Amino acid sequence: MSDQRRTAREVLALVTDDGTFTELASPESESRPDGPLAWQGYDASRARAAERTGEEESVVCGTAAVGGTRAVLIAFEFGFLGGSLGERTGDRLAGAYAHAREHRLPVVALIATGGSRMQEGMVALTQLQRVARQSALTREAGLPQIAVLRDPTTGGGWATLGAGSDVVLALPGAQVGFAGSRVRPPDADPAAYTAGAQLAAGAADAVVRAEDLRGVLEVWLRLLSEADGQGPPAPVPAALAPAGLPATGWAAVQRARSPERPRARAYLDAYFTTRVHISGDRCGGTDPDGILCGFGEHRGRTVAFAAQTGAGTRPAGYRTAARLIRLADRLGVPVLTLVDTPGAANDAEAERQGAGAAIAEVFGAVAGARVPVTTLVIGEGGSGGALALAAPDNTWATPDSYFSVIAPELAAAILKRTPAEAERTADQLRIRPQDLLELGIIRGIVQHP
């Protein structure tokens, strides 16, 4: 049996602590002969599925501990009519979400489904609306939702429980896509309907091996669940560092561009004892070279991070950062942003991907955040592409950083100056950390780790 084709009970045993799973009661709709459409032979099909799998429906719902953190778990049984969603499935899912809200528990959906159940027609399809409503209520309650995509995850199950979750993990080789294998165009590339393809397209956060799944879920649940209601303080830099500052604006630029200075990963490694990453903007793109986003543990508290890596940030990167900030705000998690970019990517493809709108999303997410947002400028702070991630009135800078309305070379070009005048322009722009402090742009200058 493949990792993806485990039964519902087997996948529950794979990820939960021994002896902790308790199945929830099933609040099922009134039974009608052969279902809501009186589909001839439907009852017989369900009876055969029950005999074959030992289950009464296509989902098993209950509570359990995962690495010590309690959660509501929803496990699909693909052997029961292809894990399809019907009216009774909707009843069970609605009950599971309601239990999660009542007891303040996160939701983990272990999905393996072919979609809606044909024998129930539109009654089955409308269960997707029920699921979407339950997910929305759970989101409004500030509870995290994590999906694990097994083989296969297609149709409405992917478009609601899967893609609608806050964090989307997938098993290697799992078939994932809205279109199931029997309804795709005959010439469709099968590689596009896989977990790996969804990761590359920004629709999933990570592909995780089955043997690693419990450990990964344990970290995610601990970080996101412990944040609930605690209101951890924002991370505030501790030590001011007035010494060793750049003498000129151009010196500040050179220090910020030096390959010797620490980059985002070094700061994240020094700050967090544990961290996990989200990936993708959920609309077709990723920017792994431009920004790192996720959640980490700092001194026992959960902090979200969005860290630029020194490259030009692409539209998908900004949208991923906005997604991270909105999720953190909903869960009550403070946010740390690290600014380090010469500016937003400005090539033609970036414009076609909606650079302006993506940057606007981040400005809006930071401006609207109810949780503390703290920013540290660790390198180049180039124009609005950097400012979008900066917290108003709570931005700090390291001695090897600068922040400018635009790169000095480009400023010189705009002012119709020669390239040789870029150095003088850098001084005039007052972009050094000490200049920014004097101008009231930053709160202080801090040493890097």
PDB file of N, CA and C in Angstrom, residues 331-410:
ATOM      1  N   LEU A 331      -4.585  35.140  13.742  1.00  0.00           N
ATOM      2  CA  LEU A 331      -4.262  34.213  14.821  1.00  0.00           C
ATOM      3  C   LEU A 331      -3.709  34.916  16.058  1.00  0.00           C
ATOM      4  N   GLY A 332      -3.527  36.223  15.978  1.00  0.00           N
ATOM      5  CA  GLY A 332      -3.001  36.962  17.123  1.00  0.00           C
ATOM      6  C   GLY A 332      -1.509  36.804  17.324  1.00  0.00           C
ATOM      7  N   VAL A 333      -0.769  36.631  16.244  1.00  0.00           N
ATOM      8  CA  VAL A 333       0.679  36.408  16.311  1.00  0.00           C
ATOM      9  C   VAL A 333       1.415  37.674  15.871  1.00  0.00           C
ATOM     10  N   PRO A 334       2.362  38.184  16.661  1.00  0.00           N
ATOM     11  CA  PRO A 334       3.133  39.356  16.236  1.00  0.00           C
ATOM     12  C   PRO A 334       4.004  39.023  15.032  1.00  0.00           C
ATOM     13  N   VAL A 335       4.365  40.053  14.301  1.00  0.00           N
ATOM     14  CA  VAL A 335       5.082  39.881  13.035  1.00  0.00           C
ATOM     15  C   VAL A 335       6.425  40.596  13.089  1.00  0.00           C
ATOM     16  N   LEU A 336       7.456  39.916  12.617  1.00  0.00           N
ATOM     17  CA  LEU A 336       8.784  40.503  12.433  1.00  0.00           C
ATOM     18  C   LEU A 336       9.067  40.543  10.939  1.00  0.00           C
ATOM     19  N   THR A 337       9.394  41.719  10.412  1.00  0.00           N
ATOM     20  CA  THR A 337       9.795  41.813   9.009  1.00  0.00           C
ATOM     21  C   THR A 337      11.249  42.251   8.919  1.00  0.00           C
ATOM     22  N   LEU A 338      11.992  41.643   8.027  1.00  0.00           N
ATOM     23  CA  LEU A 338      13.382  42.014   7.752  1.00  0.00           C
ATOM     24  C   LEU A 338      13.433  42.613   6.356  1.00  0.00           C
ATOM     25  N   VAL A 339      13.868  43.843   6.270  1.00  0.00           N
ATOM     26  CA  VAL A 339      13.920  44.561   4.994  1.00  0.00           C
ATOM     27  C   VAL A 339      15.308  44.457   4.410  1.00  0.00           C
ATOM     28  N   ASP A 340      15.390  43.949   3.206  1.00  0.00           N
ATOM     29  CA  ASP A 340      16.666  43.853   2.503  1.00  0.00           C
ATOM     30  C   ASP A 340      16.400  43.602   1.025  1.00  0.00           C
ATOM     31  N   THR A 341      16.259  44.669   0.274  1.00  0.00           N
ATOM     32  CA  THR A 341      16.036  44.550  -1.162  1.00  0.00           C
ATOM     33  C   THR A 341      16.482  45.832  -1.842  1.00  0.00           C
ATOM     34  N   PRO A 342      17.111  45.722  -3.028  1.00  0.00           N
ATOM     35  CA  PRO A 342      17.412  46.939  -3.782  1.00  0.00           C
ATOM     36  C   PRO A 342      16.140  47.597  -4.302  1.00  0.00           C
ATOM     37  N   GLY A 343      15.038  46.854  -4.258  1.00  0.00           N
ATOM     38  CA  GLY A 343      13.757  47.361  -4.723  1.00  0.00           C
ATOM     39  C   GLY A 343      12.925  46.221  -5.281  1.00  0.00           C
ATOM     40  N   ALA A 344      11.695  46.516  -5.580  1.00  0.00           N
ATOM     41  CA  ALA A 344      10.838  45.503  -6.186  1.00  0.00           C
ATOM     42  C   ALA A 344      11.360  45.147  -7.575  1.00  0.00           C
ATOM     43  N   ALA A 345      11.175  43.885  -7.959  1.00  0.00           N
ATOM     44  CA  ALA A 345      11.523  43.473  -9.318  1.00  0.00           C
ATOM     45  C   ALA A 345      10.771  44.369 -10.300  1.00  0.00           C
ATOM     46  N   ASN A 346      11.486  44.893 -11.298  1.00  0.00           N
ATOM     47  CA  ASN A 346      10.876  45.870 -12.198  1.00  0.00           C
ATOM     48  C   ASN A 346      10.945  45.461 -13.664  1.00  0.00           C
ATOM     49  N   ASP A 347      11.112  44.168 -13.920  1.00  0.00           N
ATOM     50  CA  ASP A 347      11.129  43.706 -15.302  1.00  0.00           C
ATOM     51  C   ASP A 347       9.705  43.629 -15.848  1.00  0.00           C
ATOM     52  N   ALA A 348       9.592  43.392 -17.148  1.00  0.00           N
ATOM     53  CA  ALA A 348       8.279  43.367 -17.793  1.00  0.00           C
ATOM     54  C   ALA A 348       7.393  42.260 -17.223  1.00  0.00           C
ATOM     55  N   GLU A 349       7.986  41.113 -16.903  1.00  0.00           N
ATOM     56  CA  GLU A 349       7.197  40.020 -16.360  1.00  0.00           C
ATOM     57  C   GLU A 349       6.613  40.386 -15.004  1.00  0.00           C
ATOM     58  N   ALA A 350       7.383  41.127 -14.196  1.00  0.00           N
ATOM     59  CA  ALA A 350       6.868  41.560 -12.900  1.00  0.00           C
ATOM     60  C   ALA A 350       5.658  42.473 -13.073  1.00  0.00           C
ATOM     61  N   GLU A 351       5.703  43.325 -14.089  1.00  0.00           N
ATOM     62  CA  GLU A 351       4.550  44.192 -14.347  1.00  0.00           C
ATOM     63  C   GLU A 351       3.345  43.371 -14.793  1.00  0.00           C
ATOM     64  N   ARG A 352       3.593  42.365 -15.628  1.00  0.00           N
ATOM     65  CA  ARG A 352       2.483  41.524 -16.076  1.00  0.00           C
ATOM     66  C   ARG A 352       1.884  40.738 -14.915  1.00  0.00           C
ATOM     67  N   GLN A 353       2.685  40.462 -13.899  1.00  0.00           N
ATOM     68  CA  GLN A 353       2.206  39.719 -12.734  1.00  0.00           C
ATOM     69  C   GLN A 353       1.582  40.620 -11.666  1.00  0.00           C
ATOM     70  N   GLY A 354       1.486  41.902 -11.958  1.00  0.00           N
ATOM     71  CA  GLY A 354       0.795  42.807 -11.040  1.00  0.00           C
ATOM     72  C   GLY A 354       1.642  43.313  -9.901  1.00  0.00           C
ATOM     73  N   ALA A 355       2.831  43.835 -10.208  1.00  0.00           N
ATOM     74  CA  ALA A 355       3.741  44.294  -9.160  1.00  0.00           C
ATOM     75  C   ALA A 355       3.094  45.354  -8.267  1.00  0.00           C
ATOM     76  N   GLY A 356       2.462  46.344  -8.873  1.00  0.00           N
ATOM     77  CA  GLY A 356       1.880  47.424  -8.087  1.00  0.00           C
ATOM     78  C   GLY A 356       0.803  46.929  -7.138  1.00  0.00           C
ATOM     79  N   ALA A 357      -0.078  46.087  -7.642  1.00  0.00           N
ATOM     80  CA  ALA A 357      -1.152  45.563  -6.803  1.00  0.00           C
ATOM     81  C   ALA A 357      -0.607  44.690  -5.682  1.00  0.00           C
ATOM     82  N   ALA A 358       0.444  43.917  -5.979  1.00  0.00           N
ATOM     83  CA  ALA A 358       1.029  43.044  -4.961  1.00  0.00           C
ATOM     84  C   ALA A 358       1.674  43.861  -3.846  1.00  0.00           C
ATOM     85  N   ILE A 359       2.385  44.920  -4.204  1.00  0.00           N
ATOM     86  CA  ILE A 359       3.002  45.784  -3.197  1.00  0.00           C
ATOM     87  C   ILE A 359       1.918  46.480  -2.368  1.00  0.00           C
ATOM     88  N   ALA A 360       0.851  46.874  -3.041  1.00  0.00           N
ATOM     89  CA  ALA A 360      -0.259  47.501  -2.324  1.00  0.00           C
ATOM     90  C   ALA A 360      -0.862  46.554  -1.294  1.00  0.00           C
ATOM     91  N   GLU A 361      -0.902  45.264  -1.609  1.00  0.00           N
ATOM     92  CA  GLU A 361      -1.421  44.278  -0.654  1.00  0.00           C
ATOM     93  C   GLU A 361      -0.612  44.291   0.633  1.00  0.00           C
ATOM     94  N   VAL A 362       0.710  44.375   0.498  1.00  0.00           N
ATOM     95  CA  VAL A 362       1.561  44.360   1.686  1.00  0.00           C
ATOM     96  C   VAL A 362       1.401  45.656   2.476  1.00  0.00           C
ATOM     97  N   PHE A 363       1.403  46.790   1.788  1.00  0.00           N
ATOM     98  CA  PHE A 363       1.158  48.050   2.488  1.00  0.00           C
ATOM     99  C   PHE A 363      -0.140  47.954   3.301  1.00  0.00           C
ATOM    100  N   GLY A 364      -1.190  47.423   2.663  1.00  0.00           N
ATOM    101  CA  GLY A 364      -2.472  47.318   3.330  1.00  0.00           C
ATOM    102  C   GLY A 364      -2.453  46.345   4.491  1.00  0.00           C
ATOM    103  N   ALA A 365      -1.755  45.213   4.320  1.00  0.00           N
ATOM    104  CA  ALA A 365      -1.695  44.219   5.393  1.00  0.00           C
ATOM    105  C   ALA A 365      -0.969  44.760   6.611  1.00  0.00           C
ATOM    106  N   VAL A 366       0.133  45.465   6.396  1.00  0.00           N
ATOM    107  CA  VAL A 366       0.876  46.057   7.518  1.00  0.00           C
ATOM    108  C   VAL A 366       0.057  47.164   8.175  1.00  0.00           C
ATOM    109  N   ALA A 367      -0.544  48.006   7.348  1.00  0.00           N
ATOM    110  CA  ALA A 367      -1.311  49.126   7.888  1.00  0.00           C
ATOM    111  C   ALA A 367      -2.523  48.653   8.682  1.00  0.00           C
ATOM    112  N   GLY A 368      -3.122  47.545   8.252  1.00  0.00           N
ATOM    113  CA  GLY A 368      -4.327  47.067   8.910  1.00  0.00           C
ATOM    114  C   GLY A 368      -4.097  46.075  10.022  1.00  0.00           C
ATOM    115  N   ALA A 369      -2.862  45.690  10.257  1.00  0.00           N
ATOM    116  CA  ALA A 369      -2.578  44.670  11.272  1.00  0.00           C
ATOM    117  C   ALA A 369      -2.927  45.166  12.670  1.00  0.00           C
ATOM    118  N   ARG A 370      -3.611  44.317  13.428  1.00  0.00           N
ATOM    119  CA  ARG A 370      -3.948  44.641  14.822  1.00  0.00           C
ATOM    120  C   ARG A 370      -2.881  44.125  15.781  1.00  0.00           C
ATOM    121  N   VAL A 371      -2.034  43.215  15.303  1.00  0.00           N
ATOM    122  CA  VAL A 371      -0.946  42.698  16.130  1.00  0.00           C
ATOM    123  C   VAL A 371       0.283  43.577  15.947  1.00  0.00           C
ATOM    124  N   PRO A 372       1.223  43.533  16.882  1.00  0.00           N
ATOM    125  CA  PRO A 372       2.447  44.317  16.717  1.00  0.00           C
ATOM    126  C   PRO A 372       3.248  43.849  15.510  1.00  0.00           C
ATOM    127  N   VAL A 373       3.730  44.808  14.732  1.00  0.00           N
ATOM    128  CA  VAL A 373       4.632  44.528  13.611  1.00  0.00           C
ATOM    129  C   VAL A 373       5.924  45.279  13.878  1.00  0.00           C
ATOM    130  N   THR A 374       7.034  44.581  13.854  1.00  0.00           N
ATOM    131  CA  THR A 374       8.346  45.176  14.093  1.00  0.00           C
ATOM    132  C   THR A 374       9.226  44.918  12.884  1.00  0.00           C
ATOM    133  N   THR A 375       9.961  45.919  12.471  1.00  0.00           N
ATOM    134  CA  THR A 375      10.802  45.812  11.273  1.00  0.00           C
ATOM    135  C   THR A 375      12.256  46.097  11.625  1.00  0.00           C
ATOM    136  N   LEU A 376      13.143  45.310  11.039  1.00  0.00           N
ATOM    137  CA  LEU A 376      14.574  45.558  11.126  1.00  0.00           C
ATOM    138  C   LEU A 376      15.122  45.638   9.707  1.00  0.00           C
ATOM    139  N   VAL A 377      15.728  46.769   9.373  1.00  0.00           N
ATOM    140  CA  VAL A 377      16.375  46.926   8.073  1.00  0.00           C
ATOM    141  C   VAL A 377      17.781  46.362   8.206  1.00  0.00           C
ATOM    142  N   ILE A 378      18.080  45.300   7.464  1.00  0.00           N
ATOM    143  CA  ILE A 378      19.348  44.602   7.644  1.00  0.00           C
ATOM    144  C   ILE A 378      20.308  44.800   6.474  1.00  0.00           C
ATOM    145  N   GLY A 379      19.865  45.478   5.429  1.00  0.00           N
ATOM    146  CA  GLY A 379      20.721  45.669   4.257  1.00  0.00           C
ATOM    147  C   GLY A 379      20.206  46.828   3.437  1.00  0.00           C
ATOM    148  N   GLU A 380      19.875  46.555   2.200  1.00  0.00           N
ATOM    149  CA  GLU A 380      19.373  47.613   1.329  1.00  0.00           C
ATOM    150  C   GLU A 380      17.885  47.863   1.577  1.00  0.00           C
ATOM    151  N   GLY A 381      17.533  49.111   1.679  1.00  0.00           N
ATOM    152  CA  GLY A 381      16.134  49.503   1.759  1.00  0.00           C
ATOM    153  C   GLY A 381      15.818  50.344   0.548  1.00  0.00           C
ATOM    154  N   GLY A 382      15.436  49.676  -0.519  1.00  0.00           N
ATOM    155  CA  GLY A 382      15.263  50.351  -1.794  1.00  0.00           C
ATOM    156  C   GLY A 382      13.821  50.697  -2.098  1.00  0.00           C
ATOM    157  N   SER A 383      13.439  51.939  -1.918  1.00  0.00           N
ATOM    158  CA  SER A 383      12.186  52.496  -2.397  1.00  0.00           C
ATOM    159  C   SER A 383      10.956  51.828  -1.776  1.00  0.00           C
ATOM    160  N   GLY A 384       9.815  51.934  -2.480  1.00  0.00           N
ATOM    161  CA  GLY A 384       8.568  51.403  -1.959  1.00  0.00           C
ATOM    162  C   GLY A 384       8.556  49.904  -1.833  1.00  0.00           C
ATOM    163  N   GLY A 385       9.392  49.220  -2.618  1.00  0.00           N
ATOM    164  CA  GLY A 385       9.478  47.769  -2.506  1.00  0.00           C
ATOM    165  C   GLY A 385      10.022  47.314  -1.172  1.00  0.00           C
ATOM    166  N   ALA A 386      10.757  48.185  -0.502  1.00  0.00           N
ATOM    167  CA  ALA A 386      11.241  47.908   0.851  1.00  0.00           C
ATOM    168  C   ALA A 386      10.296  48.493   1.892  1.00  0.00           C
ATOM    169  N   LEU A 387       9.805  49.705   1.630  1.00  0.00           N
ATOM    170  CA  LEU A 387       8.954  50.384   2.602  1.00  0.00           C
ATOM    171  C   LEU A 387       7.655  49.627   2.865  1.00  0.00           C
ATOM    172  N   ALA A 388       7.172  48.882   1.882  1.00  0.00           N
ATOM    173  CA  ALA A 388       5.911  48.152   2.049  1.00  0.00           C
ATOM    174  C   ALA A 388       5.957  47.229   3.253  1.00  0.00           C
ATOM    175  N   LEU A 389       7.130  46.655   3.543  1.00  0.00           N
ATOM    176  CA  LEU A 389       7.277  45.725   4.655  1.00  0.00           C
ATOM    177  C   LEU A 389       7.649  46.411   5.967  1.00  0.00           C
ATOM    178  N   ALA A 390       7.848  47.711   5.933  1.00  0.00           N
ATOM    179  CA  ALA A 390       8.323  48.424   7.123  1.00  0.00           C
ATOM    180  C   ALA A 390       7.151  48.889   7.977  1.00  0.00           C
ATOM    181  N   ALA A 391       7.259  48.646   9.283  1.00  0.00           N
ATOM    182  CA  ALA A 391       6.205  49.035  10.220  1.00  0.00           C
ATOM    183  C   ALA A 391       6.320  50.518  10.549  1.00  0.00           C
ATOM    184  N   PRO A 392       5.277  51.287  10.307  1.00  0.00           N
ATOM    185  CA  PRO A 392       5.323  52.710  10.688  1.00  0.00           C
ATOM    186  C   PRO A 392       5.566  52.856  12.192  1.00  0.00           C
ATOM    187  N   ASP A 393       6.514  53.677  12.550  1.00  0.00           N
ATOM    188  CA  ASP A 393       6.826  53.980  13.948  1.00  0.00           C
ATOM    189  C   ASP A 393       7.441  52.815  14.713  1.00  0.00           C
ATOM    190  N   ASN A 394       7.757  51.713  14.038  1.00  0.00           N
ATOM    191  CA  ASN A 394       8.406  50.603  14.751  1.00  0.00           C
ATOM    192  C   ASN A 394       9.419  49.909  13.851  1.00  0.00           C
ATOM    193  N   THR A 395      10.256  50.718  13.193  1.00  0.00           N
ATOM    194  CA  THR A 395      11.304  50.208  12.313  1.00  0.00           C
ATOM    195  C   THR A 395      12.661  50.544  12.906  1.00  0.00           C
ATOM    196  N   TRP A 396      13.546  49.563  12.858  1.00  0.00           N
ATOM    197  CA  TRP A 396      14.906  49.686  13.364  1.00  0.00           C
ATOM    198  C   TRP A 396      15.871  49.365  12.225  1.00  0.00           C
ATOM    199  N   ALA A 397      17.145  49.670  12.409  1.00  0.00           N
ATOM    200  CA  ALA A 397      18.125  49.421  11.346  1.00  0.00           C
ATOM    201  C   ALA A 397      19.449  48.975  11.946  1.00  0.00           C
ATOM    202  N   THR A 398      20.193  48.192  11.176  1.00  0.00           N
ATOM    203  CA  THR A 398      21.535  47.776  11.578  1.00  0.00           C
ATOM    204  C   THR A 398      22.563  48.769  11.025  1.00  0.00           C
ATOM    205  N   PRO A 399      23.788  48.761  11.530  1.00  0.00           N
ATOM    206  CA  PRO A 399      24.805  49.694  11.032  1.00  0.00           C
ATOM    207  C   PRO A 399      25.171  49.456   9.569  1.00  0.00           C
ATOM    208  N   ASP A 400      24.918  48.260   9.037  1.00  0.00           N
ATOM    209  CA  ASP A 400      25.265  47.988   7.638  1.00  0.00           C
ATOM    210  C   ASP A 400      24.012  47.967   6.767  1.00  0.00           C
ATOM    211  N   SER A 401      23.218  49.036   6.921  1.00  0.00           N
ATOM    212  CA  SER A 401      22.003  49.150   6.122  1.00  0.00           C
ATOM    213  C   SER A 401      21.826  50.589   5.663  1.00  0.00           C
ATOM    214  N   TYR A 402      20.941  50.763   4.704  1.00  0.00           N
ATOM    215  CA  TYR A 402      20.509  52.105   4.314  1.00  0.00           C
ATOM    216  C   TYR A 402      19.053  52.017   3.877  1.00  0.00           C
ATOM    217  N   PHE A 403      18.370  53.150   3.866  1.00  0.00           N
ATOM    218  CA  PHE A 403      16.986  53.224   3.394  1.00  0.00           C
ATOM    219  C   PHE A 403      16.890  54.474   2.538  1.00  0.00           C
ATOM    220  N   SER A 404      16.375  54.309   1.326  1.00  0.00           N
ATOM    221  CA  SER A 404      16.378  55.435   0.401  1.00  0.00           C
ATOM    222  C   SER A 404      15.110  55.464  -0.428  1.00  0.00           C
ATOM    223  N   VAL A 405      14.730  56.652  -0.851  1.00  0.00           N
ATOM    224  CA  VAL A 405      13.583  56.808  -1.730  1.00  0.00           C
ATOM    225  C   VAL A 405      13.784  56.025  -3.018  1.00  0.00           C
ATOM    226  N   ILE A 406      15.049  55.843  -3.413  1.00  0.00           N
ATOM    227  CA  ILE A 406      15.424  55.045  -4.574  1.00  0.00           C
ATOM    228  C   ILE A 406      16.926  54.855  -4.517  1.00  0.00           C
ATOM    229  N   ALA A 407      17.440  53.857  -5.198  1.00  0.00           N
ATOM    230  CA  ALA A 407      18.888  53.642  -5.201  1.00  0.00           C
ATOM    231  C   ALA A 407      19.602  54.903  -5.692  1.00  0.00           C
ATOM    232  N   PRO A 408      20.747  55.259  -5.085  1.00  0.00           N
ATOM    233  CA  PRO A 408      21.429  56.510  -5.449  1.00  0.00           C
ATOM    234  C   PRO A 408      21.740  56.621  -6.936  1.00  0.00           C
ATOM    235  N   GLU A 409      22.114  55.499  -7.578  1.00  0.00           N
ATOM    236  CA  GLU A 409      22.417  55.556  -9.015  1.00  0.00           C
ATOM    237  C   GLU A 409      21.179  55.947  -9.823  1.00  0.00           C
ATOM    238  N   LEU A 410      20.032  55.393  -9.426  1.00  0.00           N
ATOM    239  CA  LEU A 410      18.798  55.712 -10.140  1.00  0.00           C
ATOM    240  C   LEU A 410      18.330  57.126  -9.815  1.00  0.00           C
TER     241      LEU A 410
END
